[in-house]
Amino acid sequence: MEADGEEVKSFESLGICQELVEACHNLGWQNPSKIQAEAIPHALDGKDLIGLAQTGSGKTGAFTLPILEALLKAPQSFFACVLSPTRELAIQISEQFEALGSSIGVKCAVVVGGVDMMQQAIALAKRPHIVVGTPGRLVDHLSNTKGFSLRTLKYLVLDEADRLLNMDFEKAINEILNAIPRERRTYLFSATMTKKVHKLQRACLRNPVKIEAASKYSTVDTLKQQYRLVPAKYKDCYLIYILSEMSGSTSMVFTRTCEATRLLALILRNLGLRAIPISGQLSQSKRLGALNKFKAGECNILICTDVASRGLDIPSVDMVINYDIPMNSKDYIHRVGRTARAGRSGLAISLVNQYEVEWYMQIEKLIGKKLPEFPSQEEEVLLLLERVTEAKRISQMKMKESGGRKRRKGKDEGDEDVDRYLGKKDGKSFKKKK
């Protein structure tokens, strides 16, 4: 059955049972998205799936619903396992399973790094229906947690498979594949079909149905994309100019390094903007704290590395700014996919300095279009130069100081800044300096 997303009007017509249809409506899902409309009927027919869909397309629902439908018919513990490249995405997938399965009593366990293994072992001992995790930590539990195995597993999902393999999880995934039954259903979801994903597909799927709910590398039509060529020495000025012009907006600013997230967040706070950094160097609780503060609207600017470009469902991001142009042009697709989700409009602006032109040209080649330039007058932007230079000087001093304190205390890299943004310790220090 090759369902066309335009023809399918309801979840009922896909073959989903009434309890799950009601759960969808409770989450505000009135009609299936294109990937859901095309994937769910094949999944209910018992087929393995390869789903290629751009970020924000509803693909989590495309694998969650068929698994819950099958679980209802034959309930058992350790029924399905979902692998994700990041902790935040794993937590989010688990929340979606629990929200959709709340009326049927679905139990989930999340096993990710950065969290106490003993707590996770206790959750696994309760024999949940669904295990969601990052590959490395799941392998740790398979090796070390007494009584835990996935020998009765019925479903395996690899979400963001291209990212899973790019992050060198290959060895851990091979160990997991050796620890689970060959007789199972496997769903592989990816935004892009890389050579590694193709190799993985051959290794662990049987006669899969391939569903492409988007052109190979595309951005949604509701996304307005622009670029601006800027001298490297004025990039901070342009960033602050854009954020000030769009002061009421919710924005995500992408940088290349964890260090840059912290410095930029400090500069913006010194200039009175509500920014918070998030990166892979933060402890799990700090990452979630920062994310929740952003979701709740207490901070409207999230400064992040590519750890936040995948799978984080932050519903109302108005603007994405590429402060650093990604070296891998596919990462651009994932970054700008944080805005203009589920039919909403959004804006993406890339600040391109003289050293990044080649990377930017690769992005235009990948998406198959020339982007318009962001309109601004350099004289107007450079009116900010003195204030921005001073804010940067203060921020660099603060980072140097906190770096010395961290070395003495052995504190996690980056945590001290986030403590401050989360309202702990010397949160008032920003307000003193104008």
PDB file of C-alpha atoms in Angstrom, residues 188-336:
ATOM      1  CA  LEU A 188      15.840   3.081  10.426  1.00  0.00           C
ATOM      2  CA  PHE A 189      15.071   6.800  10.269  1.00  0.00           C
ATOM      3  CA  SER A 190      17.479   9.363   8.893  1.00  0.00           C
ATOM      4  CA  ALA A 191      17.398  12.857   7.421  1.00  0.00           C
ATOM      5  CA  THR A 192      20.106  11.903   4.932  1.00  0.00           C
ATOM      6  CA  MET A 193      21.149   8.652   3.245  1.00  0.00           C
ATOM      7  CA  THR A 194      24.917   8.479   3.720  1.00  0.00           C
ATOM      8  CA  LYS A 195      27.197   5.580   2.703  1.00  0.00           C
ATOM      9  CA  LYS A 196      27.394   4.473   6.340  1.00  0.00           C
ATOM     10  CA  VAL A 197      23.593   4.447   6.670  1.00  0.00           C
ATOM     11  CA  HIS A 198      23.386   2.375   3.470  1.00  0.00           C
ATOM     12  CA  LYS A 199      25.905  -0.096   4.927  1.00  0.00           C
ATOM     13  CA  LEU A 200      23.928  -0.277   8.185  1.00  0.00           C
ATOM     14  CA  GLN A 201      20.716  -0.862   6.239  1.00  0.00           C
ATOM     15  CA  ARG A 202      22.265  -3.902   4.521  1.00  0.00           C
ATOM     16  CA  ALA A 203      23.508  -5.221   7.860  1.00  0.00           C
ATOM     17  CA  CYS A 204      20.320  -5.123   9.877  1.00  0.00           C
ATOM     18  CA  LEU A 205      17.146  -4.720   7.755  1.00  0.00           C
ATOM     19  CA  ARG A 206      15.295  -7.402   5.786  1.00  0.00           C
ATOM     20  CA  ASN A 207      13.557  -6.387   2.543  1.00  0.00           C
ATOM     21  CA  PRO A 208      12.830  -2.906   3.904  1.00  0.00           C
ATOM     22  CA  VAL A 209      10.293  -0.504   2.441  1.00  0.00           C
ATOM     23  CA  LYS A 210      11.994   2.824   1.707  1.00  0.00           C
ATOM     24  CA  ILE A 211       9.921   5.924   2.318  1.00  0.00           C
ATOM     25  CA  GLU A 212      11.167   9.330   1.259  1.00  0.00           C
ATOM     26  CA  ALA A 213       8.943  12.069   2.603  1.00  0.00           C
ATOM     27  CA  ALA A 214      11.145  14.849   1.251  1.00  0.00           C
ATOM     28  CA  SER A 215      13.572  15.567  -1.527  1.00  0.00           C
ATOM     29  CA  LYS A 216      17.085  14.400  -0.730  1.00  0.00           C
ATOM     30  CA  TYR A 217      18.377  17.509   1.043  1.00  0.00           C
ATOM     31  CA  SER A 218      15.668  20.102   1.373  1.00  0.00           C
ATOM     32  CA  THR A 219      14.481  22.824   3.669  1.00  0.00           C
ATOM     33  CA  VAL A 220      10.792  23.517   4.164  1.00  0.00           C
ATOM     34  CA  ASP A 221       9.026  26.136   1.995  1.00  0.00           C
ATOM     35  CA  THR A 222       7.912  28.186   5.003  1.00  0.00           C
ATOM     36  CA  LEU A 223      11.560  28.877   5.943  1.00  0.00           C
ATOM     37  CA  LYS A 224      12.994  32.237   4.842  1.00  0.00           C
ATOM     38  CA  GLN A 225      16.783  31.861   4.420  1.00  0.00           C
ATOM     39  CA  GLN A 226      19.333  34.664   4.122  1.00  0.00           C
ATOM     40  CA  TYR A 227      23.087  35.144   4.424  1.00  0.00           C
ATOM     41  CA  ARG A 228      25.363  38.080   5.185  1.00  0.00           C
ATOM     42  CA  LEU A 229      29.040  38.405   4.255  1.00  0.00           C
ATOM     43  CA  VAL A 230      30.784  39.979   7.245  1.00  0.00           C
ATOM     44  CA  PRO A 231      34.420  40.664   8.174  1.00  0.00           C
ATOM     45  CA  ALA A 232      35.434  38.199  10.932  1.00  0.00           C
ATOM     46  CA  LYS A 233      36.297  41.096  13.301  1.00  0.00           C
ATOM     47  CA  TYR A 234      32.735  42.492  13.091  1.00  0.00           C
ATOM     48  CA  LYS A 235      30.816  39.216  13.346  1.00  0.00           C
ATOM     49  CA  ASP A 236      29.813  39.802  16.994  1.00  0.00           C
ATOM     50  CA  CYS A 237      28.419  43.228  16.040  1.00  0.00           C
ATOM     51  CA  TYR A 238      26.284  41.739  13.284  1.00  0.00           C
ATOM     52  CA  LEU A 239      24.989  39.017  15.613  1.00  0.00           C
ATOM     53  CA  ILE A 240      23.954  41.541  18.261  1.00  0.00           C
ATOM     54  CA  TYR A 241      22.469  43.867  15.624  1.00  0.00           C
ATOM     55  CA  ILE A 242      20.250  41.046  14.270  1.00  0.00           C
ATOM     56  CA  LEU A 243      19.211  39.869  17.761  1.00  0.00           C
ATOM     57  CA  SER A 244      18.371  43.457  18.758  1.00  0.00           C
ATOM     58  CA  GLU A 245      16.358  44.003  15.558  1.00  0.00           C
ATOM     59  CA  MET A 246      14.397  40.818  16.329  1.00  0.00           C
ATOM     60  CA  SER A 247      14.284  41.440  20.073  1.00  0.00           C
ATOM     61  CA  GLY A 248      10.930  39.750  20.731  1.00  0.00           C
ATOM     62  CA  SER A 249      11.903  36.555  18.873  1.00  0.00           C
ATOM     63  CA  THR A 250      12.936  33.158  20.158  1.00  0.00           C
ATOM     64  CA  SER A 251      16.330  32.452  18.589  1.00  0.00           C
ATOM     65  CA  MET A 252      18.907  29.678  18.394  1.00  0.00           C
ATOM     66  CA  VAL A 253      22.493  30.701  17.613  1.00  0.00           C
ATOM     67  CA  PHE A 254      24.808  27.916  16.377  1.00  0.00           C
ATOM     68  CA  THR A 255      28.550  28.008  17.027  1.00  0.00           C
ATOM     69  CA  ARG A 256      31.313  25.543  16.217  1.00  0.00           C
ATOM     70  CA  THR A 257      32.776  25.039  19.717  1.00  0.00           C
ATOM     71  CA  CYS A 258      31.599  24.669  23.312  1.00  0.00           C
ATOM     72  CA  GLU A 259      33.926  27.502  24.325  1.00  0.00           C
ATOM     73  CA  ALA A 260      32.233  29.839  21.833  1.00  0.00           C
ATOM     74  CA  THR A 261      28.761  29.087  23.274  1.00  0.00           C
ATOM     75  CA  ARG A 262      29.924  30.191  26.703  1.00  0.00           C
ATOM     76  CA  LEU A 263      31.712  33.339  25.509  1.00  0.00           C
ATOM     77  CA  LEU A 264      28.818  34.478  23.286  1.00  0.00           C
ATOM     78  CA  ALA A 265      26.272  33.859  26.050  1.00  0.00           C
ATOM     79  CA  LEU A 266      28.361  36.003  28.421  1.00  0.00           C
ATOM     80  CA  ILE A 267      28.703  38.812  25.851  1.00  0.00           C
ATOM     81  CA  LEU A 268      24.952  38.819  25.165  1.00  0.00           C
ATOM     82  CA  ARG A 269      24.099  38.810  28.878  1.00  0.00           C
ATOM     83  CA  ASN A 270      26.469  41.732  29.421  1.00  0.00           C
ATOM     84  CA  LEU A 271      24.522  43.624  26.761  1.00  0.00           C
ATOM     85  CA  GLY A 272      21.186  42.893  28.445  1.00  0.00           C
ATOM     86  CA  LEU A 273      20.037  40.012  26.193  1.00  0.00           C
ATOM     87  CA  ARG A 274      18.533  36.878  27.737  1.00  0.00           C
ATOM     88  CA  ALA A 275      20.887  34.159  26.434  1.00  0.00           C
ATOM     89  CA  ILE A 276      21.834  30.714  27.760  1.00  0.00           C
ATOM     90  CA  PRO A 277      24.455  28.269  26.408  1.00  0.00           C
ATOM     91  CA  ILE A 278      24.012  24.539  25.812  1.00  0.00           C
ATOM     92  CA  SER A 279      26.756  22.172  24.633  1.00  0.00           C
ATOM     93  CA  GLY A 280      28.017  18.616  24.974  1.00  0.00           C
ATOM     94  CA  GLN A 281      30.448  19.671  27.717  1.00  0.00           C
ATOM     95  CA  LEU A 282      27.661  20.374  30.211  1.00  0.00           C
ATOM     96  CA  SER A 283      26.432  17.760  32.670  1.00  0.00           C
ATOM     97  CA  GLN A 284      23.061  16.247  31.770  1.00  0.00           C
ATOM     98  CA  SER A 285      21.133  18.104  34.477  1.00  0.00           C
ATOM     99  CA  LYS A 286      22.591  21.453  33.343  1.00  0.00           C
ATOM    100  CA  ARG A 287      21.732  20.728  29.701  1.00  0.00           C
ATOM    101  CA  LEU A 288      18.129  19.937  30.623  1.00  0.00           C
ATOM    102  CA  GLY A 289      17.959  22.948  32.945  1.00  0.00           C
ATOM    103  CA  ALA A 290      19.136  25.263  30.154  1.00  0.00           C
ATOM    104  CA  LEU A 291      16.745  23.684  27.668  1.00  0.00           C
ATOM    105  CA  ASN A 292      13.762  23.970  30.023  1.00  0.00           C
ATOM    106  CA  LYS A 293      14.566  27.630  30.725  1.00  0.00           C
ATOM    107  CA  PHE A 294      14.587  28.266  26.970  1.00  0.00           C
ATOM    108  CA  LYS A 295      11.369  26.300  26.378  1.00  0.00           C
ATOM    109  CA  ALA A 296       9.639  28.172  29.203  1.00  0.00           C
ATOM    110  CA  GLY A 297      10.613  31.519  27.639  1.00  0.00           C
ATOM    111  CA  GLU A 298      12.741  32.719  30.573  1.00  0.00           C
ATOM    112  CA  CYS A 299      15.658  32.963  28.117  1.00  0.00           C
ATOM    113  CA  ASN A 300      14.779  33.663  24.506  1.00  0.00           C
ATOM    114  CA  ILE A 301      18.238  33.042  22.984  1.00  0.00           C
ATOM    115  CA  LEU A 302      19.842  29.590  23.072  1.00  0.00           C
ATOM    116  CA  ILE A 303      23.538  29.555  22.107  1.00  0.00           C
ATOM    117  CA  CYS A 304      24.406  26.026  21.070  1.00  0.00           C
ATOM    118  CA  THR A 305      26.712  23.630  19.261  1.00  0.00           C
ATOM    119  CA  ASP A 306      25.424  20.982  16.867  1.00  0.00           C
ATOM    120  CA  VAL A 307      24.367  18.895  19.895  1.00  0.00           C
ATOM    121  CA  ALA A 308      21.102  20.871  19.646  1.00  0.00           C
ATOM    122  CA  SER A 309      20.628  20.697  15.879  1.00  0.00           C
ATOM    123  CA  ARG A 310      18.909  17.319  15.899  1.00  0.00           C
ATOM    124  CA  GLY A 311      15.689  16.117  17.345  1.00  0.00           C
ATOM    125  CA  LEU A 312      15.055  18.784  19.970  1.00  0.00           C
ATOM    126  CA  ASP A 313      11.417  19.707  19.616  1.00  0.00           C
ATOM    127  CA  ILE A 314      11.338  23.318  20.744  1.00  0.00           C
ATOM    128  CA  PRO A 315       7.986  24.346  19.275  1.00  0.00           C
ATOM    129  CA  SER A 316       8.314  28.078  18.783  1.00  0.00           C
ATOM    130  CA  VAL A 317      11.796  28.980  17.506  1.00  0.00           C
ATOM    131  CA  ASP A 318      11.378  32.056  15.300  1.00  0.00           C
ATOM    132  CA  MET A 319      14.939  32.382  14.071  1.00  0.00           C
ATOM    133  CA  VAL A 320      18.121  30.346  13.627  1.00  0.00           C
ATOM    134  CA  ILE A 321      21.436  32.198  13.247  1.00  0.00           C
ATOM    135  CA  ASN A 322      24.517  30.379  11.980  1.00  0.00           C
ATOM    136  CA  TYR A 323      27.190  32.352  13.818  1.00  0.00           C
ATOM    137  CA  ASP A 324      29.734  29.803  12.592  1.00  0.00           C
ATOM    138  CA  ILE A 325      29.107  28.187   9.197  1.00  0.00           C
ATOM    139  CA  PRO A 326      29.152  24.375   9.551  1.00  0.00           C
ATOM    140  CA  MET A 327      32.022  22.582   7.781  1.00  0.00           C
ATOM    141  CA  ASN A 328      29.648  19.745   6.890  1.00  0.00           C
ATOM    142  CA  SER A 329      26.909  21.320   4.761  1.00  0.00           C
ATOM    143  CA  LYS A 330      24.364  18.648   5.783  1.00  0.00           C
ATOM    144  CA  ASP A 331      24.551  20.065   9.322  1.00  0.00           C
ATOM    145  CA  TYR A 332      23.070  23.287   7.908  1.00  0.00           C
ATOM    146  CA  ILE A 333      19.848  21.396   7.022  1.00  0.00           C
ATOM    147  CA  HIS A 334      19.535  20.132  10.605  1.00  0.00           C
ATOM    148  CA  ARG A 335      20.306  23.494  12.195  1.00  0.00           C
ATOM    149  CA  VAL A 336      17.786  25.486  10.171  1.00  0.00           C
TER     150      VAL A 336
END
